[in-house]
Amino acid sequence: MVEAVVSFALERLHELLTEEFRLLNGVSDKVRNMQNELMRMQCFLRDAERRQDESESIKNWISEIRKLAYDTEDVIEIYAIKVAFDISIGTKNPLSRAIHLRKVGSDLITINSRISDLTRSLQTYGLTATRDNEENRFAFEMQRQLRWSYSHIVEEFIVGLDQDINKVVEWLLNENQHCRVVYICGMGGLGKTTLAKSIYHYNTIRRNFDGFAWAYISQQCKKRDVWEGILLKLTSPSKEERDEISKMKDDELARKLFKVQQEKKCLIILDDIWSKEAWDILSPAFPSENTKSKIVFTSRNKGVSSYVDPKGLLHEPSCLNSADSWALFQKKAFPRQDNSESTISDDFKRLGREMVAKCAGLPLAIIVLGGLLATKETVSEWDTIHRYLSSYLMGGEVHERRRLAEVLDLSYQDLPVQLKPCFLYLSQFPEDSEIPKTKLIQLWVAEGVVSSRYAIERNETMEDVAERYLGNLISRCMVQVGQMGSTGRIKSCRLHDLMRDLCLSKARKENFLYIIGGSQQNGTIDVASSSNLSDARQIDEVRRLAVFLDQHVDQLIPQDEQVNQHLRSLVFFHDKKCRMANWELIKGVFLEFKLLRVLDLEGIKGLKGQSLPKEVGNLLWLKFLSLKRTRIQILPSSLGNLENLQFLNLQTVNKVSWDSTVEIPNVICKLKRLRHLYLPNWCGNVANNLQLENLTNLQTLVNFPASKCDVKDLLKLKKLRKLVLNDPRHFQKFGESFSPPDKMLDCLQSLSLRTDMLSFPDNVVDVEKLVRGCPSLRKLLVEGRMESLPEASLFPPQLSKLTLWGCRLVEDPMVTLEKLPNLKFLNGWDMFVGKKMVCSQNGFPQLKVLVLRGLPNIDEWTIENQAMPNLYRLSISDCNNLKTVPDGLRFIASLRELEIRWMPKSFKTRLGTAGEDYHKVQHVPSIVFLN
């Protein structure tokens, strides 16, 4: 990791010399000398890290090198802040500048001298200088990854579980009351969650239960989050009902969930429950009698089963046999082959089988080993891994846990230097949490753990490179896919518990970050503490801090923690109902940590109408600032000082009401490095218009304030990839501003014209002008009336997600939309006012999700044979004149989920097992009726 730290320091020095030259006037030569010394040292670091266990001297040198790299950045950035302050107040005092110069010059000379001494020590010790082999290997790996499909990454391969699945399914389908609970128990990495997922999605199970919910429990068991998450999944509530649930007291929430499980036949998976105490906390919301609902637990603790309900089925999966182990390994290690034995050479087979044998049938060890070896192209590389495993796992007496730990550790050691900090960064996120992909990528870029060099060389954005970094970690099976989007893209990721343990361990060893965990709300067990990651001695050395807050915040950082004032990253995690009565507390952060690059305050709610302290303007180097859901409604003009900001989220109020306006001064235009800007729904009380047209680096602009800006200025933002407009009075003008081929947004991939009003706007939108002006669109959402749809050939060919609300088209829209070659998701609400709709043969070749809502007049819908051959989910709601589902549904073999909501009772009756239309849907595993 020290190699990565030095690389980041070098990149930072280059960035400062090129972009902040005016602030380094007088010391730039010394900074360049520093660059040269660090580059000379860098080539010895890979060998030093490999050999640090040989000698305490090397270990100490590595620790000192890391500190010197940090000190280098500190000295230069502190000096630049002082120069910037002098410039801002207009001081021309030469004495002040001379003092700053002398101090920074002396510090740089001292650091330079120490780096030279250390480099000589490394040479004297006989360490080997290595240069670009690792760089070339990683570049080749990233290039090769571009040719892979995501199928091998996302797909969970089920091998050797047939008997386990059948046994558990049979128990769950048994109507006897004593068959209420199933426990799947065993050591970590055995495949308990994979088995539970297979059962959860099993066709017969989907057909026999009315509601489904999955909850990750974790060691910090928060009953409120678990109960609320399960209730939302079982009831699929409207937005108003969601708000009502969020306002319920804990006992009301428990009673509601309890009642739903008695009224409906539900299947609930409680994944990774750790202790009897966790069940004591959760149990008030789960009925033990008078219910047909079932619960499946996964746990490493077998004692949970006898405690909850001794009559339940205790199932302990066994390790895979050698044949199943090899089959699972092949799917991961050879993702781009047909897995026929004949396509794998004898050398790969021999080495592979010997390495798989050392995994002792543990699925997690096998898939991580397979993911690692999928990145190796030659027999020589496989042999190196084989020799490593053989040296650490000799003989048959090695315990399974040790075998698993060694394989996981090897997966980390084998990571290219660029990926190690990206992996360690994940250690700060709570156990079992879904980590949002977009936010993670933006954090990586702001932190500087993604190299700009790759972006420049490939003519990509840093975000593109970061997304491939994540793809690489997923393909190596070190990071798991969380939620998938409706078009098949990854929305979130997560860490397996054991991989997170490894991540925390390595982050601590590398002094990568420090976690402070306060006492959690009632209902939490095994409270996190700072000792989980580091000790008091180390906190003064780290540059990244993650703080877990209580529900009621009276201090942001505990006073007894000696936090380094040169902190670069400060991220807060907390419960949903986190409250901070006094927003002045944040002023201390602005004053003490002036070198911050990342500050994430999302969800720390203050009192409504509070102001952000003006001292935020002190954070000259800040690149990431999130004030999302903080309730701040007045922002200071000093926000304009943050010229290095790349990410800014000002969506401080999440509910739209008469008093939800946020006052934003006209200073955003100074933040010319902004890449992602999230504005509140309503920007108000601004005397002048907001100027945004010079933010030419913007990739994301959410809630463009059309009443404060001219929509035509958007065409100057040529790098935009995502754009949201929320004022329907300006939708038409926006469409009219396009004039191909000159006036276009060539890079725009996602466009939303939406409103927060209770009814759809009457304004007419010309979709043809939108699609002609945005030729790269992948996602399009439009609210508003349309006179007609453009010809199918005019839509961007890569359009995969289309949402049309309130269009009230007179002609059947399916005639056009079914010709879109890559459309995967179609959502139409009040989209069509006609009576007849037809989906033709071979139409919608890629469509996976179709949502039809509020089509008041439709009474005849035809689906021809071979239409929508890939449809997975169909939702029909509030189409009261439609008497039955189309006969053609019986031809769609791919259909797995059918949701019927707010439809006449007769519609449901006809689809019941005894109904006259059941034959049309009897092949669909999951049919859900919601009122």
PDB file of C-alpha atoms in Angstrom, residues 65-244:
ATOM      1  CA  ILE A  65       7.949   6.571   3.863  1.00  0.00           C
ATOM      2  CA  ARG A  66       4.178   6.649   4.278  1.00  0.00           C
ATOM      3  CA  LYS A  67       4.498   9.441   6.843  1.00  0.00           C
ATOM      4  CA  LEU A  68       6.882  11.442   4.623  1.00  0.00           C
ATOM      5  CA  ALA A  69       4.486  11.188   1.664  1.00  0.00           C
ATOM      6  CA  TYR A  70       1.684  12.559   3.849  1.00  0.00           C
ATOM      7  CA  ASP A  71       3.967  15.255   5.310  1.00  0.00           C
ATOM      8  CA  THR A  72       4.928  16.385   1.813  1.00  0.00           C
ATOM      9  CA  GLU A  73       1.316  17.025   0.892  1.00  0.00           C
ATOM     10  CA  ASP A  74       0.619  18.693   4.272  1.00  0.00           C
ATOM     11  CA  VAL A  75       3.477  21.180   4.023  1.00  0.00           C
ATOM     12  CA  ILE A  76       2.652  22.276   0.481  1.00  0.00           C
ATOM     13  CA  GLU A  77      -1.128  22.467   0.975  1.00  0.00           C
ATOM     14  CA  ILE A  78      -0.821  24.435   4.240  1.00  0.00           C
ATOM     15  CA  TYR A  79       1.523  26.911   2.544  1.00  0.00           C
ATOM     16  CA  ALA A  80      -0.884  27.291  -0.410  1.00  0.00           C
ATOM     17  CA  ILE A  81      -3.780  27.993   1.989  1.00  0.00           C
ATOM     18  CA  LYS A  82      -1.785  30.804   3.634  1.00  0.00           C
ATOM     19  CA  VAL A  83      -0.950  32.327   0.242  1.00  0.00           C
ATOM     20  CA  ALA A  84      -4.592  32.046  -0.842  1.00  0.00           C
ATOM     21  CA  PHE A  85      -5.705  33.763   2.384  1.00  0.00           C
ATOM     22  CA  ASP A  86      -3.258  36.635   1.805  1.00  0.00           C
ATOM     23  CA  ILE A  87      -4.592  37.008  -1.740  1.00  0.00           C
ATOM     24  CA  SER A  88      -8.223  36.939  -0.573  1.00  0.00           C
ATOM     25  CA  ILE A  89      -7.752  39.737   1.965  1.00  0.00           C
ATOM     26  CA  GLY A  90      -5.556  41.689  -0.453  1.00  0.00           C
ATOM     27  CA  THR A  91      -2.481  41.843   1.799  1.00  0.00           C
ATOM     28  CA  LYS A  92       0.733  43.045   0.205  1.00  0.00           C
ATOM     29  CA  ASN A  93       2.897  42.569   3.280  1.00  0.00           C
ATOM     30  CA  PRO A  94       6.208  41.213   1.926  1.00  0.00           C
ATOM     31  CA  LEU A  95       7.318  40.225   5.426  1.00  0.00           C
ATOM     32  CA  SER A  96       4.356  37.871   5.839  1.00  0.00           C
ATOM     33  CA  ARG A  97       5.104  36.192   2.513  1.00  0.00           C
ATOM     34  CA  ALA A  98       8.832  35.913   3.328  1.00  0.00           C
ATOM     35  CA  ILE A  99       8.043  34.170   6.628  1.00  0.00           C
ATOM     36  CA  HIS A 100       5.765  31.672   4.867  1.00  0.00           C
ATOM     37  CA  LEU A 101       8.406  31.058   2.183  1.00  0.00           C
ATOM     38  CA  ARG A 102      11.210  30.505   4.669  1.00  0.00           C
ATOM     39  CA  LYS A 103       9.135  28.046   6.715  1.00  0.00           C
ATOM     40  CA  VAL A 104       7.926  25.961   3.761  1.00  0.00           C
ATOM     41  CA  GLY A 105      11.382  26.022   2.144  1.00  0.00           C
ATOM     42  CA  SER A 106      12.995  24.713   5.326  1.00  0.00           C
ATOM     43  CA  ASP A 107      10.347  22.005   5.754  1.00  0.00           C
ATOM     44  CA  LEU A 108      10.690  20.824   2.146  1.00  0.00           C
ATOM     45  CA  ILE A 109      14.484  20.635   2.378  1.00  0.00           C
ATOM     46  CA  THR A 110      14.215  18.533   5.552  1.00  0.00           C
ATOM     47  CA  ILE A 111      11.692  16.147   4.002  1.00  0.00           C
ATOM     48  CA  ASN A 112      13.715  15.912   0.784  1.00  0.00           C
ATOM     49  CA  SER A 113      16.844  15.039   2.716  1.00  0.00           C
ATOM     50  CA  ARG A 114      15.040  12.338   4.671  1.00  0.00           C
ATOM     51  CA  ILE A 115      13.596  10.811   1.471  1.00  0.00           C
ATOM     52  CA  SER A 116      17.115  10.693  -0.027  1.00  0.00           C
ATOM     53  CA  ASP A 117      18.433   8.949   3.100  1.00  0.00           C
ATOM     54  CA  LEU A 118      15.644   6.403   3.002  1.00  0.00           C
ATOM     55  CA  THR A 119      16.191   5.692  -0.693  1.00  0.00           C
ATOM     56  CA  ARG A 120      19.881   5.009   0.012  1.00  0.00           C
ATOM     57  CA  SER A 121      18.895   2.705   2.873  1.00  0.00           C
ATOM     58  CA  LEU A 122      16.615   0.741   0.563  1.00  0.00           C
ATOM     59  CA  GLN A 123      19.398   0.426  -2.018  1.00  0.00           C
ATOM     60  CA  THR A 124      21.954  -0.593   0.601  1.00  0.00           C
ATOM     61  CA  TYR A 125      19.672  -3.308   1.886  1.00  0.00           C
ATOM     62  CA  GLY A 126      19.698  -4.848  -1.591  1.00  0.00           C
ATOM     63  CA  LEU A 127      16.117  -4.178  -2.591  1.00  0.00           C
ATOM     64  CA  THR A 128      15.383  -4.536  -6.295  1.00  0.00           C
ATOM     65  CA  ALA A 129      14.195  -1.606  -8.370  1.00  0.00           C
ATOM     66  CA  THR A 130      11.065  -2.528 -10.356  1.00  0.00           C
ATOM     67  CA  ARG A 131       9.421  -0.224 -12.803  1.00  0.00           C
ATOM     68  CA  ASP A 132       6.518  -0.721 -15.132  1.00  0.00           C
ATOM     69  CA  ASN A 133       5.768  -4.471 -15.071  1.00  0.00           C
ATOM     70  CA  GLU A 134       2.902  -4.020 -12.603  1.00  0.00           C
ATOM     71  CA  GLU A 135       1.618  -0.981 -14.501  1.00  0.00           C
ATOM     72  CA  ASN A 136       1.650  -2.898 -17.768  1.00  0.00           C
ATOM     73  CA  ARG A 137      -0.058  -5.912 -16.186  1.00  0.00           C
ATOM     74  CA  PHE A 138      -2.826  -3.783 -14.723  1.00  0.00           C
ATOM     75  CA  ALA A 139      -3.327  -1.850 -17.960  1.00  0.00           C
ATOM     76  CA  PHE A 140      -3.581  -5.161 -19.842  1.00  0.00           C
ATOM     77  CA  GLU A 141      -6.042  -6.515 -17.272  1.00  0.00           C
ATOM     78  CA  MET A 142      -8.243  -3.413 -17.533  1.00  0.00           C
ATOM     79  CA  GLN A 143      -8.155  -3.551 -21.328  1.00  0.00           C
ATOM     80  CA  ARG A 144      -9.074  -7.224 -21.342  1.00  0.00           C
ATOM     81  CA  GLN A 145     -11.899  -6.596 -18.887  1.00  0.00           C
ATOM     82  CA  LEU A 146     -13.548  -4.273 -21.424  1.00  0.00           C
ATOM     83  CA  ARG A 147     -14.198  -7.321 -23.592  1.00  0.00           C
ATOM     84  CA  TRP A 148     -15.947  -9.258 -20.820  1.00  0.00           C
ATOM     85  CA  SER A 149     -19.683  -9.363 -20.382  1.00  0.00           C
ATOM     86  CA  TYR A 150     -21.022  -8.730 -16.899  1.00  0.00           C
ATOM     87  CA  SER A 151     -22.808 -12.097 -16.792  1.00  0.00           C
ATOM     88  CA  HIS A 152     -19.992 -13.884 -14.966  1.00  0.00           C
ATOM     89  CA  ILE A 153     -19.826 -11.042 -12.446  1.00  0.00           C
ATOM     90  CA  VAL A 154     -23.511 -10.773 -11.606  1.00  0.00           C
ATOM     91  CA  GLU A 155     -24.611 -14.392 -11.886  1.00  0.00           C
ATOM     92  CA  GLU A 156     -24.496 -16.459  -8.716  1.00  0.00           C
ATOM     93  CA  PHE A 157     -23.508 -19.953  -9.739  1.00  0.00           C
ATOM     94  CA  ILE A 158     -25.480 -22.607  -7.854  1.00  0.00           C
ATOM     95  CA  VAL A 159     -23.484 -25.816  -7.652  1.00  0.00           C
ATOM     96  CA  GLY A 160     -24.076 -28.849  -5.436  1.00  0.00           C
ATOM     97  CA  LEU A 161     -27.113 -27.401  -3.610  1.00  0.00           C
ATOM     98  CA  ASP A 162     -29.988 -29.349  -5.194  1.00  0.00           C
ATOM     99  CA  GLN A 163     -30.577 -31.664  -2.223  1.00  0.00           C
ATOM    100  CA  ASP A 164     -30.311 -28.774   0.256  1.00  0.00           C
ATOM    101  CA  ILE A 165     -32.817 -26.691  -1.734  1.00  0.00           C
ATOM    102  CA  ASN A 166     -35.322 -29.537  -2.046  1.00  0.00           C
ATOM    103  CA  LYS A 167     -35.175 -30.308   1.669  1.00  0.00           C
ATOM    104  CA  VAL A 168     -35.797 -26.712   2.782  1.00  0.00           C
ATOM    105  CA  VAL A 169     -38.458 -26.044   0.121  1.00  0.00           C
ATOM    106  CA  GLU A 170     -40.409 -29.155   1.167  1.00  0.00           C
ATOM    107  CA  TRP A 171     -40.418 -27.921   4.769  1.00  0.00           C
ATOM    108  CA  LEU A 172     -41.563 -24.413   3.796  1.00  0.00           C
ATOM    109  CA  LEU A 173     -44.431 -25.758   1.688  1.00  0.00           C
ATOM    110  CA  ASN A 174     -45.698 -27.880   4.579  1.00  0.00           C
ATOM    111  CA  GLU A 175     -48.823 -26.226   5.985  1.00  0.00           C
ATOM    112  CA  ASN A 176     -48.311 -27.582   9.523  1.00  0.00           C
ATOM    113  CA  GLN A 177     -47.854 -24.891  12.154  1.00  0.00           C
ATOM    114  CA  HIS A 178     -44.667 -26.504  13.504  1.00  0.00           C
ATOM    115  CA  CYS A 179     -42.995 -25.990  10.117  1.00  0.00           C
ATOM    116  CA  ARG A 180     -42.888 -22.213  10.660  1.00  0.00           C
ATOM    117  CA  VAL A 181     -39.126 -21.700  10.892  1.00  0.00           C
ATOM    118  CA  VAL A 182     -35.998 -22.898   9.060  1.00  0.00           C
ATOM    119  CA  TYR A 183     -32.438 -22.376  10.325  1.00  0.00           C
ATOM    120  CA  ILE A 184     -29.542 -22.612   7.884  1.00  0.00           C
ATOM    121  CA  CYS A 185     -26.446 -22.777  10.096  1.00  0.00           C
ATOM    122  CA  GLY A 186     -22.741 -23.178   9.494  1.00  0.00           C
ATOM    123  CA  MET A 187     -19.375 -21.434   9.399  1.00  0.00           C
ATOM    124  CA  GLY A 188     -18.756 -18.275   7.367  1.00  0.00           C
ATOM    125  CA  GLY A 189     -18.088 -18.874   3.670  1.00  0.00           C
ATOM    126  CA  LEU A 190     -20.085 -22.129   3.565  1.00  0.00           C
ATOM    127  CA  GLY A 191     -22.753 -20.741   1.202  1.00  0.00           C
ATOM    128  CA  LYS A 192     -25.639 -20.179   3.642  1.00  0.00           C
ATOM    129  CA  THR A 193     -26.761 -16.936   1.970  1.00  0.00           C
ATOM    130  CA  THR A 194     -26.460 -18.452  -1.519  1.00  0.00           C
ATOM    131  CA  LEU A 195     -28.696 -21.347  -0.422  1.00  0.00           C
ATOM    132  CA  ALA A 196     -31.220 -18.932   1.103  1.00  0.00           C
ATOM    133  CA  LYS A 197     -31.283 -16.860  -2.107  1.00  0.00           C
ATOM    134  CA  SER A 198     -31.910 -19.978  -4.192  1.00  0.00           C
ATOM    135  CA  ILE A 199     -34.881 -20.863  -1.984  1.00  0.00           C
ATOM    136  CA  TYR A 200     -36.146 -17.260  -1.982  1.00  0.00           C
ATOM    137  CA  HIS A 201     -36.315 -17.234  -5.805  1.00  0.00           C
ATOM    138  CA  TYR A 202     -37.429 -20.864  -6.240  1.00  0.00           C
ATOM    139  CA  ASN A 203     -40.421 -21.051  -8.605  1.00  0.00           C
ATOM    140  CA  THR A 204     -42.666 -23.135  -6.348  1.00  0.00           C
ATOM    141  CA  ILE A 205     -41.912 -20.908  -3.372  1.00  0.00           C
ATOM    142  CA  ARG A 206     -42.757 -17.748  -5.355  1.00  0.00           C
ATOM    143  CA  ARG A 207     -46.080 -19.292  -6.318  1.00  0.00           C
ATOM    144  CA  ASN A 208     -47.036 -20.342  -2.779  1.00  0.00           C
ATOM    145  CA  PHE A 209     -46.422 -17.144  -0.832  1.00  0.00           C
ATOM    146  CA  ASP A 210     -48.116 -13.737  -1.123  1.00  0.00           C
ATOM    147  CA  GLY A 211     -45.291 -11.527   0.143  1.00  0.00           C
ATOM    148  CA  PHE A 212     -41.502 -11.718   0.276  1.00  0.00           C
ATOM    149  CA  ALA A 213     -38.883  -9.821   2.265  1.00  0.00           C
ATOM    150  CA  TRP A 214     -35.147 -10.170   2.817  1.00  0.00           C
ATOM    151  CA  ALA A 215     -33.292  -8.461   5.679  1.00  0.00           C
ATOM    152  CA  TYR A 216     -29.582  -8.433   6.495  1.00  0.00           C
ATOM    153  CA  ILE A 217     -29.257  -8.386  10.279  1.00  0.00           C
ATOM    154  CA  SER A 218     -25.535  -7.840  11.076  1.00  0.00           C
ATOM    155  CA  GLN A 219     -23.916  -7.617  14.497  1.00  0.00           C
ATOM    156  CA  GLN A 220     -25.252  -4.090  15.045  1.00  0.00           C
ATOM    157  CA  CYS A 221     -28.877  -5.218  14.962  1.00  0.00           C
ATOM    158  CA  LYS A 222     -31.078  -2.126  14.495  1.00  0.00           C
ATOM    159  CA  LYS A 223     -34.653  -3.254  14.940  1.00  0.00           C
ATOM    160  CA  ARG A 224     -36.213  -0.132  13.443  1.00  0.00           C
ATOM    161  CA  ASP A 225     -34.314  -0.461  10.155  1.00  0.00           C
ATOM    162  CA  VAL A 226     -35.044  -4.216   9.958  1.00  0.00           C
ATOM    163  CA  TRP A 227     -38.768  -3.896  10.708  1.00  0.00           C
ATOM    164  CA  GLU A 228     -39.289  -0.949   8.389  1.00  0.00           C
ATOM    165  CA  GLY A 229     -37.379  -2.605   5.529  1.00  0.00           C
ATOM    166  CA  ILE A 230     -39.428  -5.818   5.814  1.00  0.00           C
ATOM    167  CA  LEU A 231     -42.757  -3.969   6.018  1.00  0.00           C
ATOM    168  CA  LEU A 232     -41.968  -1.909   2.920  1.00  0.00           C
ATOM    169  CA  LYS A 233     -41.179  -5.064   0.952  1.00  0.00           C
ATOM    170  CA  LEU A 234     -44.281  -6.941   2.116  1.00  0.00           C
ATOM    171  CA  THR A 235     -46.745  -4.113   1.415  1.00  0.00           C
ATOM    172  CA  SER A 236     -45.221  -2.210  -1.571  1.00  0.00           C
ATOM    173  CA  PRO A 237     -46.680   1.059  -0.211  1.00  0.00           C
ATOM    174  CA  SER A 238     -47.325   4.278  -2.105  1.00  0.00           C
ATOM    175  CA  LYS A 239     -45.214   7.367  -1.353  1.00  0.00           C
ATOM    176  CA  GLU A 240     -47.854   8.643   1.087  1.00  0.00           C
ATOM    177  CA  GLU A 241     -47.963   5.270   2.865  1.00  0.00           C
ATOM    178  CA  ARG A 242     -44.151   5.225   3.064  1.00  0.00           C
ATOM    179  CA  ASP A 243     -44.194   8.618   4.774  1.00  0.00           C
ATOM    180  CA  GLU A 244     -46.793   7.305   7.210  1.00  0.00           C
TER     181      GLU A 244
END
